[in-house]
């Protein structure tokens, strides 16, 4: 582990934002070590498994040492439904974008660390280790650049929604496939893209930290039915999401309604 990251984690243990950042940094450092140590002919399945195990071990250890009374929901650990009675739950994805992690030198993979507390996402960090970047809910927020004349719409490179071509046509957008929900959300947050749309299968750990960070940066984060995503539910599946620049939200909702008129629309206030 990085001595710097360990030192920062120790200093940050009383600050949930800083702790989330330090955890994401530490897990990211371990993932870079695992990737660098892998032989060029390593089976991608082995590299994926090593990354999942290594990052989960780092995060589990940090949470046990510094947040022993909080519950955890992780993609890489058994779900303890005691979390449903907990006041504070860390929702983590130790390696989001395992496919891309196992395809060096791709950079579109991430580490997600989020804190849910009493019904709300309170803190979160998304690390992009291959880019040397961590986005966190205590970052200063710079002014956003205007939305492009032709918006850049990010979608999964392996599971793009079937409606995406029609939606892009309605919005006059360019479709850009990319890995990792965290990496795609980070691209919107950083102004490298204007909209991220997903449908067809995700879980709370895929979007909790990205949603927390995106909201902190002033982006709009909604389910495709228009509701606010909810976390720490009994069933952690959360299959769809949209993250966009705030001025693109209404055009996106109108375009989506034209393309998918039969998609259920949430009642006002649903999901809050």
C-alpha positions as protocol buffer text, in pm:
chain_id: "A"
residue {
  index: 1
  type: UNK
  ca { x: 0 y: 0 z: 0 }
}
residue {
  index: 2
  type: UNK
  ca { x: 105 y: 356 z: -59 }
}
residue {
  index: 3
  type: UNK
  ca { x: 251 y: 507 z: 257 }
}
residue {
  index: 4
  type: UNK
  ca { x: 108 y: 844 z: 158 }
}
residue {
  index: 5
  type: UNK
  ca { x: -243 y: 703 z: 118 }
}
residue {
  index: 6
  type: UNK
  ca { x: -220 y: 520 z: 450 }
}
residue {
  index: 7
  type: UNK
  ca { x: -105 y: 838 z: 625 }
}
residue {
  index: 8
  type: UNK
  ca { x: -388 y: 1037 z: 471 }
}
residue {
  index: 9
  type: UNK
  ca { x: -643 y: 773 z: 570 }
}
residue {
  index: 10
  type: UNK
  ca { x: -530 y: 793 z: 929 }
}
residue {
  index: 11
  type: UNK
  ca { x: -557 y: 1171 z: 935 }
}
residue {
  index: 12
  type: UNK
  ca { x: -896 y: 1163 z: 763 }
}
residue {
  index: 13
  type: UNK
  ca { x: -1076 y: 919 z: 990 }
}
residue {
  index: 14
  type: UNK
  ca { x: -1296 y: 1187 z: 1151 }
}
residue {
  index: 15
  type: UNK
  ca { x: -1401 y: 1339 z: 818 }
}
residue {
  index: 16
  type: UNK
  ca { x: -1628 y: 1121 z: 605 }
}
residue {
  index: 17
  type: UNK
  ca { x: -1551 y: 1307 z: 281 }
}
residue {
  index: 18
  type: UNK
  ca { x: -1176 y: 1287 z: 332 }
}
residue {
  index: 19
  type: UNK
  ca { x: -1206 y: 927 z: 449 }
}
residue {
  index: 20
  type: UNK
  ca { x: -1396 y: 830 z: 132 }
}
residue {
  index: 21
  type: UNK
  ca { x: -1127 y: 999 z: -77 }
}
residue {
  index: 22
  type: UNK
  ca { x: -843 y: 829 z: 110 }
}
residue {
  index: 23
  type: UNK
  ca { x: -1011 y: 487 z: 81 }
}
residue {
  index: 24
  type: UNK
  ca { x: -1058 y: 528 z: -293 }
}
residue {
  index: 25
  type: UNK
  ca { x: -697 y: 642 z: -333 }
}
residue {
  index: 26
  type: UNK
  ca { x: -564 y: 349 z: -132 }
}
residue {
  index: 27
  type: UNK
  ca { x: -766 y: 90 z: -323 }
}
residue {
  index: 28
  type: UNK
  ca { x: -668 y: 256 z: -650 }
}
residue {
  index: 29
  type: UNK
  ca { x: -300 y: 239 z: -557 }
}
residue {
  index: 30
  type: UNK
  ca { x: -334 y: -132 z: -489 }
}
residue {
  index: 31
  type: UNK
  ca { x: -506 y: -185 z: -824 }
}
residue {
  index: 32
  type: UNK
  ca { x: -225 y: -8 z: -1007 }
}
residue {
  index: 33
  type: UNK
  ca { x: 26 y: -235 z: -831 }
}
residue {
  index: 34
  type: UNK
  ca { x: -170 y: -545 z: -934 }
}
residue {
  index: 35
  type: UNK
  ca { x: -195 y: -427 z: -1294 }
}
residue {
  index: 36
  type: UNK
  ca { x: 174 y: -337 z: -1313 }
}
residue {
  index: 37
  type: UNK
  ca { x: 281 y: -673 z: -1170 }
}
residue {
  index: 38
  type: UNK
  ca { x: 76 y: -877 z: -1417 }
}
residue {
  index: 39
  type: UNK
  ca { x: 264 y: -1045 z: -1701 }
}
residue {
  index: 40
  type: UNK
  ca { x: 164 y: -937 z: -2054 }
}
residue {
  index: 41
  type: UNK
  ca { x: 13 y: -1280 z: -2119 }
}
residue {
  index: 42
  type: UNK
  ca { x: -191 y: -1292 z: -1796 }
}
residue {
  index: 43
  type: UNK
  ca { x: -539 y: -1431 z: -1855 }
}
residue {
  index: 44
  type: UNK
  ca { x: -780 y: -1133 z: -1831 }
}
residue {
  index: 45
  type: UNK
  ca { x: -1004 y: -1341 z: -1604 }
}
residue {
  index: 46
  type: UNK
  ca { x: -717 y: -1380 z: -1357 }
}
residue {
  index: 47
  type: UNK
  ca { x: -638 y: -1009 z: -1367 }
}
residue {
  index: 48
  type: UNK
  ca { x: -1003 y: -920 z: -1307 }
}
residue {
  index: 49
  type: UNK
  ca { x: -1024 y: -1156 z: -1011 }
}
residue {
  index: 50
  type: UNK
  ca { x: -697 y: -1029 z: -864 }
}
residue {
  index: 51
  type: UNK
  ca { x: -816 y: -669 z: -894 }
}
residue {
  index: 52
  type: UNK
  ca { x: -1152 y: -741 z: -731 }
}
residue {
  index: 53
  type: UNK
  ca { x: -988 y: -930 z: -443 }
}
residue {
  index: 54
  type: UNK
  ca { x: -709 y: -680 z: -389 }
}
residue {
  index: 55
  type: UNK
  ca { x: -925 y: -369 z: -384 }
}
residue {
  index: 56
  type: UNK
  ca { x: -1193 y: -535 z: -169 }
}
residue {
  index: 57
  type: UNK
  ca { x: -927 y: -637 z: 84 }
}
residue {
  index: 58
  type: UNK
  ca { x: -795 y: -281 z: 109 }
}
residue {
  index: 59
  type: UNK
  ca { x: -1139 y: -125 z: 154 }
}
residue {
  index: 60
  type: UNK
  ca { x: -1263 y: -389 z: 397 }
}
residue {
  index: 61
  type: UNK
  ca { x: -953 y: -340 z: 613 }
}
residue {
  index: 62
  type: UNK
  ca { x: -984 y: 40 z: 615 }
}
residue {
  index: 63
  type: UNK
  ca { x: -1354 y: 29 z: 701 }
}
residue {
  index: 64
  type: UNK
  ca { x: -1296 y: -225 z: 978 }
}
residue {
  index: 65
  type: UNK
  ca { x: -1019 y: -13 z: 1131 }
}
residue {
  index: 66
  type: UNK
  ca { x: -1170 y: 333 z: 1091 }
}
residue {
  index: 67
  type: UNK
  ca { x: -1549 y: 277 z: 1068 }
}
residue {
  index: 68
  type: UNK
  ca { x: -1603 y: -39 z: 1275 }
}
residue {
  index: 69
  type: UNK
  ca { x: -1961 y: 49 z: 1373 }
}
residue {
  index: 70
  type: UNK
  ca { x: -2084 y: 129 z: 1022 }
}
residue {
  index: 71
  type: UNK
  ca { x: -2242 y: -127 z: 789 }
}
residue {
  index: 72
  type: UNK
  ca { x: -2115 y: -200 z: 439 }
}
residue {
  index: 73
  type: UNK
  ca { x: -2269 y: -298 z: 106 }
}
residue {
  index: 74
  type: UNK
  ca { x: -2006 y: -414 z: -144 }
}
residue {
  index: 75
  type: UNK
  ca { x: -2016 y: -580 z: -482 }
}
residue {
  index: 76
  type: UNK
  ca { x: -1738 y: -813 z: -367 }
}
residue {
  index: 77
  type: UNK
  ca { x: -1879 y: -926 z: -30 }
}
residue {
  index: 78
  type: UNK
  ca { x: -2184 y: -1112 z: 93 }
}
residue {
  index: 79
  type: UNK
  ca { x: -2478 y: -882 z: 160 }
}
residue {
  index: 80
  type: UNK
  ca { x: -2546 y: -855 z: 533 }
}
residue {
  index: 81
  type: UNK
  ca { x: -2905 y: -735 z: 548 }
}
residue {
  index: 82
  type: UNK
  ca { x: -2833 y: -594 z: 891 }
}
residue {
  index: 83
  type: UNK
  ca { x: -2738 y: -285 z: 691 }
}
residue {
  index: 84
  type: UNK
  ca { x: -3111 y: -220 z: 645 }
}
residue {
  index: 85
  type: UNK
  ca { x: -3133 y: -137 z: 1017 }
}
residue {
  index: 86
  type: UNK
  ca { x: -2810 y: 63 z: 1022 }
}
residue {
  index: 87
  type: UNK
  ca { x: -2794 y: 441 z: 1039 }
}
residue {
  index: 88
  type: UNK
  ca { x: -2475 y: 458 z: 828 }
}
residue {
  index: 89
  type: UNK
  ca { x: -2382 y: 230 z: 539 }
}
residue {
  index: 90
  type: UNK
  ca { x: -2074 y: 245 z: 317 }
}
residue {
  index: 91
  type: UNK
  ca { x: -2167 y: 143 z: -38 }
}
residue {
  index: 92
  type: UNK
  ca { x: -1855 y: 41 z: -228 }
}
residue {
  index: 93
  type: UNK
  ca { x: -1748 y: -97 z: -562 }
}
residue {
  index: 94
  type: UNK
  ca { x: -1382 y: -191 z: -520 }
}
residue {
  index: 95
  type: UNK
  ca { x: -1328 y: -213 z: -896 }
}
residue {
  index: 96
  type: UNK
  ca { x: -1586 y: -69 z: -1133 }
}
residue {
  index: 97
  type: UNK
  ca { x: -1500 y: -159 z: -1491 }
}
residue {
  index: 98
  type: UNK
  ca { x: -1320 y: -490 z: -1440 }
}
residue {
  index: 99
  type: UNK
  ca { x: -1324 y: -554 z: -1814 }
}
residue {
  index: 100
  type: UNK
  ca { x: -1139 y: -231 z: -1882 }
}
residue {
  index: 101
  type: UNK
  ca { x: -900 y: -286 z: -1590 }
}
residue {
  index: 102
  type: UNK
  ca { x: -798 y: -613 z: -1755 }
}
residue {
  index: 103
  type: UNK
  ca { x: -728 y: -438 z: -2087 }
}
residue {
  index: 104
  type: UNK
  ca { x: -417 y: -226 z: -2023 }
}
residue {
  index: 105
  type: UNK
  ca { x: -362 y: 57 z: -2092 }
}
residue {
  index: 106
  type: UNK
  ca { x: -733 y: 147 z: -2077 }
}
residue {
  index: 107
  type: UNK
  ca { x: -811 y: 418 z: -1821 }
}
residue {
  index: 108
  type: UNK
  ca { x: -1191 y: 386 z: -1796 }
}
residue {
  index: 109
  type: UNK
  ca { x: -1218 y: 197 z: -1466 }
}
residue {
  index: 110
  type: UNK
  ca { x: -1273 y: 327 z: -1117 }
}
residue {
  index: 111
  type: UNK
  ca { x: -1304 y: 275 z: -743 }
}
residue {
  index: 112
  type: UNK
  ca { x: -1632 y: 380 z: -577 }
}
residue {
  index: 113
  type: UNK
  ca { x: -1671 y: 468 z: -208 }
}
residue {
  index: 114
  type: UNK
  ca { x: -1994 y: 626 z: -82 }
}
residue {
  index: 115
  type: UNK
  ca { x: -2157 y: 684 z: 255 }
}
residue {
  index: 116
  type: UNK
  ca { x: -2534 y: 652 z: 292 }
}
residue {
  index: 117
  type: UNK
  ca { x: -2667 y: 797 z: 616 }
}
residue {
  index: 118
  type: UNK
  ca { x: -3030 y: 807 z: 728 }
}
residue {
  index: 119
  type: UNK
  ca { x: -3175 y: 802 z: 379 }
}
residue {
  index: 120
  type: UNK
  ca { x: -2925 y: 1020 z: 195 }
}
residue {
  index: 121
  type: UNK
  ca { x: -2586 y: 991 z: 27 }
}
residue {
  index: 122
  type: UNK
  ca { x: -2369 y: 1201 z: 259 }
}
residue {
  index: 123
  type: UNK
  ca { x: -2021 y: 1156 z: 113 }
}
residue {
  index: 124
  type: UNK
  ca { x: -1854 y: 987 z: -179 }
}
residue {
  index: 125
  type: UNK
  ca { x: -1541 y: 953 z: -386 }
}
residue {
  index: 126
  type: UNK
  ca { x: -1468 y: 814 z: -730 }
}
residue {
  index: 127
  type: UNK
  ca { x: -1104 y: 734 z: -801 }
}
residue {
  index: 128
  type: UNK
  ca { x: -975 y: 702 z: -1156 }
}
residue {
  index: 129
  type: UNK
  ca { x: -639 y: 543 z: -1069 }
}
residue {
  index: 130
  type: UNK
  ca { x: -506 y: 514 z: -1423 }
}
residue {
  index: 131
  type: UNK
  ca { x: -562 y: 889 z: -1463 }
}
residue {
  index: 132
  type: UNK
  ca { x: -427 y: 982 z: -1120 }
}
residue {
  index: 133
  type: UNK
  ca { x: -757 y: 1150 z: -1038 }
}
residue {
  index: 134
  type: UNK
  ca { x: -999 y: 1134 z: -745 }
}
residue {
  index: 135
  type: UNK
  ca { x: -1329 y: 1322 z: -742 }
}
residue {
  index: 136
  type: UNK
  ca { x: -1487 y: 1374 z: -402 }
}
residue {
  index: 137
  type: UNK
  ca { x: -1780 y: 1540 z: -231 }
}
residue {
  index: 138
  type: UNK
  ca { x: -1550 y: 1789 z: -60 }
}
residue {
  index: 139
  type: UNK
  ca { x: -1389 y: 1914 z: -383 }
}
residue {
  index: 140
  type: UNK
  ca { x: -1415 y: 2283 z: -471 }
}
residue {
  index: 141
  type: UNK
  ca { x: -1653 y: 2305 z: -765 }
}
residue {
  index: 142
  type: UNK
  ca { x: -1529 y: 2503 z: -1066 }
}
residue {
  index: 143
  type: UNK
  ca { x: -1766 y: 2673 z: -1312 }
}
residue {
  index: 144
  type: UNK
  ca { x: -1904 y: 2437 z: -1577 }
}
residue {
  index: 145
  type: UNK
  ca { x: -1836 y: 2490 z: -1944 }
}
residue {
  index: 146
  type: UNK
  ca { x: -2149 y: 2529 z: -2160 }
}
residue {
  index: 147
  type: UNK
  ca { x: -2304 y: 2217 z: -2310 }
}
residue {
  index: 148
  type: UNK
  ca { x: -2164 y: 2143 z: -2656 }
}
residue {
  index: 149
  type: UNK
  ca { x: -2363 y: 2230 z: -2966 }
}
residue {
  index: 150
  type: UNK
  ca { x: -2368 y: 1855 z: -3028 }
}
residue {
  index: 151
  type: UNK
  ca { x: -2376 y: 1704 z: -2679 }
}
residue {
  index: 152
  type: UNK
  ca { x: -2148 y: 1407 z: -2606 }
}
residue {
  index: 153
  type: UNK
  ca { x: -2362 y: 1124 z: -2469 }
}
residue {
  index: 154
  type: UNK
  ca { x: -2178 y: 843 z: -2292 }
}
residue {
  index: 155
  type: UNK
  ca { x: -2311 y: 488 z: -2289 }
}
residue {
  index: 156
  type: UNK
  ca { x: -2183 y: 148 z: -2188 }
}
residue {
  index: 157
  type: UNK
  ca { x: -1937 y: 1 z: -2437 }
}
residue {
  index: 158
  type: UNK
  ca { x: -2088 y: -347 z: -2383 }
}
residue {
  index: 159
  type: UNK
  ca { x: -2452 y: -287 z: -2279 }
}
residue {
  index: 160
  type: UNK
  ca { x: -2571 y: 30 z: -2448 }
}
residue {
  index: 161
  type: UNK
  ca { x: -2950 y: 79 z: -2424 }
}
residue {
  index: 162
  type: UNK
  ca { x: -3138 y: -23 z: -2737 }
}
residue {
  index: 163
  type: UNK
  ca { x: -3298 y: 322 z: -2760 }
}
residue {
  index: 164
  type: UNK
  ca { x: -2970 y: 513 z: -2756 }
}
residue {
  index: 165
  type: UNK
  ca { x: -2944 y: 578 z: -3132 }
}
residue {
  index: 166
  type: UNK
  ca { x: -3294 y: 725 z: -3142 }
}
residue {
  index: 167
  type: UNK
  ca { x: -3230 y: 931 z: -2829 }
}
residue {
  index: 168
  type: UNK
  ca { x: -2911 y: 1068 z: -2979 }
}
residue {
  index: 169
  type: UNK
  ca { x: -3104 y: 1164 z: -3290 }
}
residue {
  index: 170
  type: UNK
  ca { x: -3363 y: 1353 z: -3087 }
}
residue {
  index: 171
  type: UNK
  ca { x: -3093 y: 1538 z: -2892 }
}
residue {
  index: 172
  type: UNK
  ca { x: -2856 y: 1591 z: -3184 }
}
residue {
  index: 173
  type: UNK
  ca { x: -2593 y: 1417 z: -2972 }
}
residue {
  index: 174
  type: UNK
  ca { x: -2282 y: 1214 z: -3049 }
}
residue {
  index: 175
  type: UNK
  ca { x: -2277 y: 871 z: -2884 }
}
residue {
  index: 176
  type: UNK
  ca { x: -1950 y: 775 z: -2712 }
}
residue {
  index: 177
  type: UNK
  ca { x: -1912 y: 421 z: -2569 }
}
residue {
  index: 178
  type: UNK
  ca { x: -1700 y: 400 z: -2255 }
}
residue {
  index: 179
  type: UNK
  ca { x: -1641 y: 159 z: -1967 }
}
residue {
  index: 180
  type: UNK
  ca { x: -1723 y: 201 z: -1598 }
}
residue {
  index: 181
  type: UNK
  ca { x: -2017 y: 394 z: -1458 }
}
residue {
  index: 182
  type: UNK
  ca { x: -1773 y: 587 z: -1241 }
}
residue {
  index: 183
  type: UNK
  ca { x: -1552 y: 681 z: -1533 }
}
residue {
  index: 184
  type: UNK
  ca { x: -1850 y: 791 z: -1742 }
}
residue {
  index: 185
  type: UNK
  ca { x: -1994 y: 998 z: -1459 }
}
residue {
  index: 186
  type: UNK
  ca { x: -1652 y: 1154 z: -1400 }
}
residue {
  index: 187
  type: UNK
  ca { x: -1638 y: 1254 z: -1767 }
}
residue {
  index: 188
  type: UNK
  ca { x: -1967 y: 1443 z: -1725 }
}
residue {
  index: 189
  type: UNK
  ca { x: -1852 y: 1600 z: -1397 }
}
residue {
  index: 190
  type: UNK
  ca { x: -1525 y: 1715 z: -1557 }
}
residue {
  index: 191
  type: UNK
  ca { x: -1699 y: 1857 z: -1864 }
}
residue {
  index: 192
  type: UNK
  ca { x: -1548 y: 1599 z: -2100 }
}
residue {
  index: 193
  type: UNK
  ca { x: -1903 y: 1486 z: -2184 }
}
residue {
  index: 194
  type: UNK
  ca { x: -2251 y: 1627 z: -2131 }
}
residue {
  index: 195
  type: UNK
  ca { x: -2472 y: 1326 z: -2059 }
}
residue {
  index: 196
  type: UNK
  ca { x: -2442 y: 967 z: -1939 }
}
residue {
  index: 197
  type: UNK
  ca { x: -2736 y: 731 z: -1990 }
}
residue {
  index: 198
  type: UNK
  ca { x: -2765 y: 372 z: -1872 }
}
residue {
  index: 199
  type: UNK
  ca { x: -3043 y: 114 z: -1875 }
}
residue {
  index: 200
  type: UNK
  ca { x: -3038 y: -260 z: -1845 }
}
residue {
  index: 201
  type: UNK
  ca { x: -2869 y: -366 z: -1524 }
}
residue {
  index: 202
  type: UNK
  ca { x: -2672 y: -201 z: -1247 }
}
residue {
  index: 203
  type: UNK
  ca { x: -2662 y: -220 z: -870 }
}
residue {
  index: 204
  type: UNK
  ca { x: -2636 y: 41 z: -597 }
}
residue {
  index: 205
  type: UNK
  ca { x: -2257 y: 5 z: -576 }
}
residue {
  index: 206
  type: UNK
  ca { x: -2231 y: 95 z: -946 }
}
residue {
  index: 207
  type: UNK
  ca { x: -2387 y: 437 z: -899 }
}
residue {
  index: 208
  type: UNK
  ca { x: -2385 y: 546 z: -533 }
}
residue {
  index: 209
  type: UNK
  ca { x: -2044 y: 716 z: -529 }
}
residue {
  index: 210
  type: UNK
  ca { x: -2081 y: 853 z: -885 }
}
residue {
  index: 211
  type: UNK
  ca { x: -2425 y: 992 z: -795 }
}
residue {
  index: 212
  type: UNK
  ca { x: -2294 y: 1158 z: -478 }
}
residue {
  index: 213
  type: UNK
  ca { x: -2001 y: 1317 z: -661 }
}
residue {
  index: 214
  type: UNK
  ca { x: -2208 y: 1428 z: -959 }
}
residue {
  index: 215
  type: UNK
  ca { x: -2469 y: 1593 z: -735 }
}
residue {
  index: 216
  type: UNK
  ca { x: -2191 y: 1772 z: -544 }
}
residue {
  index: 217
  type: UNK
  ca { x: -2061 y: 1908 z: -873 }
}
residue {
  index: 218
  type: UNK
  ca { x: -2406 y: 2040 z: -965 }
}
residue {
  index: 219
  type: UNK
  ca { x: -2501 y: 1775 z: -1219 }
}
residue {
  index: 220
  type: UNK
  ca { x: -2851 y: 1631 z: -1243 }
}
residue {
  index: 221
  type: UNK
  ca { x: -2878 y: 1266 z: -1133 }
}
residue {
  index: 222
  type: UNK
  ca { x: -3206 y: 1082 z: -1198 }
}
residue {
  index: 223
  type: UNK
  ca { x: -3357 y: 745 z: -1279 }
}
residue {
  index: 224
  type: UNK
  ca { x: -3502 y: 720 z: -1628 }
}
residue {
  index: 225
  type: UNK
  ca { x: -3851 y: 753 z: -1482 }
}
residue {
  index: 226
  type: UNK
  ca { x: -3750 y: 1096 z: -1352 }
}
residue {
  index: 227
  type: UNK
  ca { x: -3717 y: 996 z: -987 }
}
residue {
  index: 228
  type: UNK
  ca { x: -3419 y: 1047 z: -760 }
}
residue {
  index: 229
  type: UNK
  ca { x: -3225 y: 721 z: -709 }
}
residue {
  index: 230
  type: UNK
  ca { x: -3262 y: 568 z: -364 }
}
residue {
  index: 231
  type: UNK
  ca { x: -2998 y: 363 z: -184 }
}
residue {
  index: 232
  type: UNK
  ca { x: -2964 y: 102 z: 90 }
}
residue {
  index: 233
  type: UNK
  ca { x: -3275 y: -86 z: -15 }
}
residue {
  index: 234
  type: UNK
  ca { x: -3341 y: -456 z: 46 }
}
residue {
  index: 235
  type: UNK
  ca { x: -3290 y: -528 z: -325 }
}
residue {
  index: 236
  type: UNK
  ca { x: -2975 y: -343 z: -433 }
}
residue {
  index: 237
  type: UNK
  ca { x: -3054 y: -361 z: -806 }
}
residue {
  index: 238
  type: UNK
  ca { x: -3076 y: -10 z: -952 }
}
residue {
  index: 239
  type: UNK
  ca { x: -3084 y: -77 z: -1324 }
}
residue {
  index: 240
  type: UNK
  ca { x: -3100 y: 266 z: -1487 }
}
residue {
  index: 241
  type: UNK
  ca { x: -2950 y: 610 z: -1443 }
}
residue {
  index: 242
  type: UNK
  ca { x: -2892 y: 941 z: -1617 }
}
residue {
  index: 243
  type: UNK
  ca { x: -2630 y: 1200 z: -1522 }
}
residue {
  index: 244
  type: UNK
  ca { x: -2617 y: 1526 z: -1713 }
}
residue {
  index: 245
  type: UNK
  ca { x: -2528 y: 1892 z: -1710 }
}
residue {
  index: 246
  type: UNK
  ca { x: -2820 y: 2071 z: -1540 }
}
residue {
  index: 247
  type: UNK
  ca { x: -2917 y: 2272 z: -1848 }
}
residue {
  index: 248
  type: UNK
  ca { x: -2947 y: 1949 z: -2047 }
}
residue {
  index: 249
  type: UNK
  ca { x: -3192 y: 1785 z: -1809 }
}
residue {
  index: 250
  type: UNK
  ca { x: -3516 y: 1920 z: -1955 }
}
residue {
  index: 251
  type: UNK
  ca { x: -3413 y: 1860 z: -2319 }
}
residue {
  index: 252
  type: UNK
  ca { x: -3306 y: 1507 z: -2220 }
}
residue {
  index: 253
  type: UNK
  ca { x: -3636 y: 1434 z: -2041 }
}
residue {
  index: 254
  type: UNK
  ca { x: -3838 y: 1563 z: -2338 }
}
residue {
  index: 255
  type: UNK
  ca { x: -3632 y: 1363 z: -2588 }
}
residue {
  index: 256
  type: UNK
  ca { x: -3651 y: 1050 z: -2375 }
}
residue {
  index: 257
  type: UNK
  ca { x: -4030 y: 1081 z: -2348 }
}
residue {
  index: 258
  type: UNK
  ca { x: -4056 y: 1096 z: -2726 }
}
residue {
  index: 259
  type: UNK
  ca { x: -3826 y: 798 z: -2776 }
}
residue {
  index: 260
  type: UNK
  ca { x: -3967 y: 583 z: -2491 }
}
residue {
  index: 261
  type: UNK
  ca { x: -4328 y: 700 z: -2446 }
}
residue {
  index: 262
  type: UNK
  ca { x: -4425 y: 381 z: -2261 }
}
residue {
  index: 263
  type: UNK
  ca { x: -4151 y: 413 z: -1998 }
}
residue {
  index: 264
  type: UNK
  ca { x: -4321 y: 450 z: -1657 }
}
residue {
  index: 265
  type: UNK
  ca { x: -4310 y: 802 z: -1520 }
}
residue {
  index: 266
  type: UNK
  ca { x: -4254 y: 843 z: -1147 }
}
residue {
  index: 267
  type: UNK
  ca { x: -4509 y: 1024 z: -936 }
}
residue {
  index: 268
  type: UNK
  ca { x: -4394 y: 1367 z: -824 }
}
residue {
  index: 269
  type: UNK
  ca { x: -4155 y: 1335 z: -534 }
}
residue {
  index: 270
  type: UNK
  ca { x: -4097 y: 963 z: -587 }
}
residue {
  index: 271
  type: UNK
  ca { x: -3758 y: 837 z: -491 }
}
residue {
  index: 272
  type: UNK
  ca { x: -3668 y: 1130 z: -268 }
}
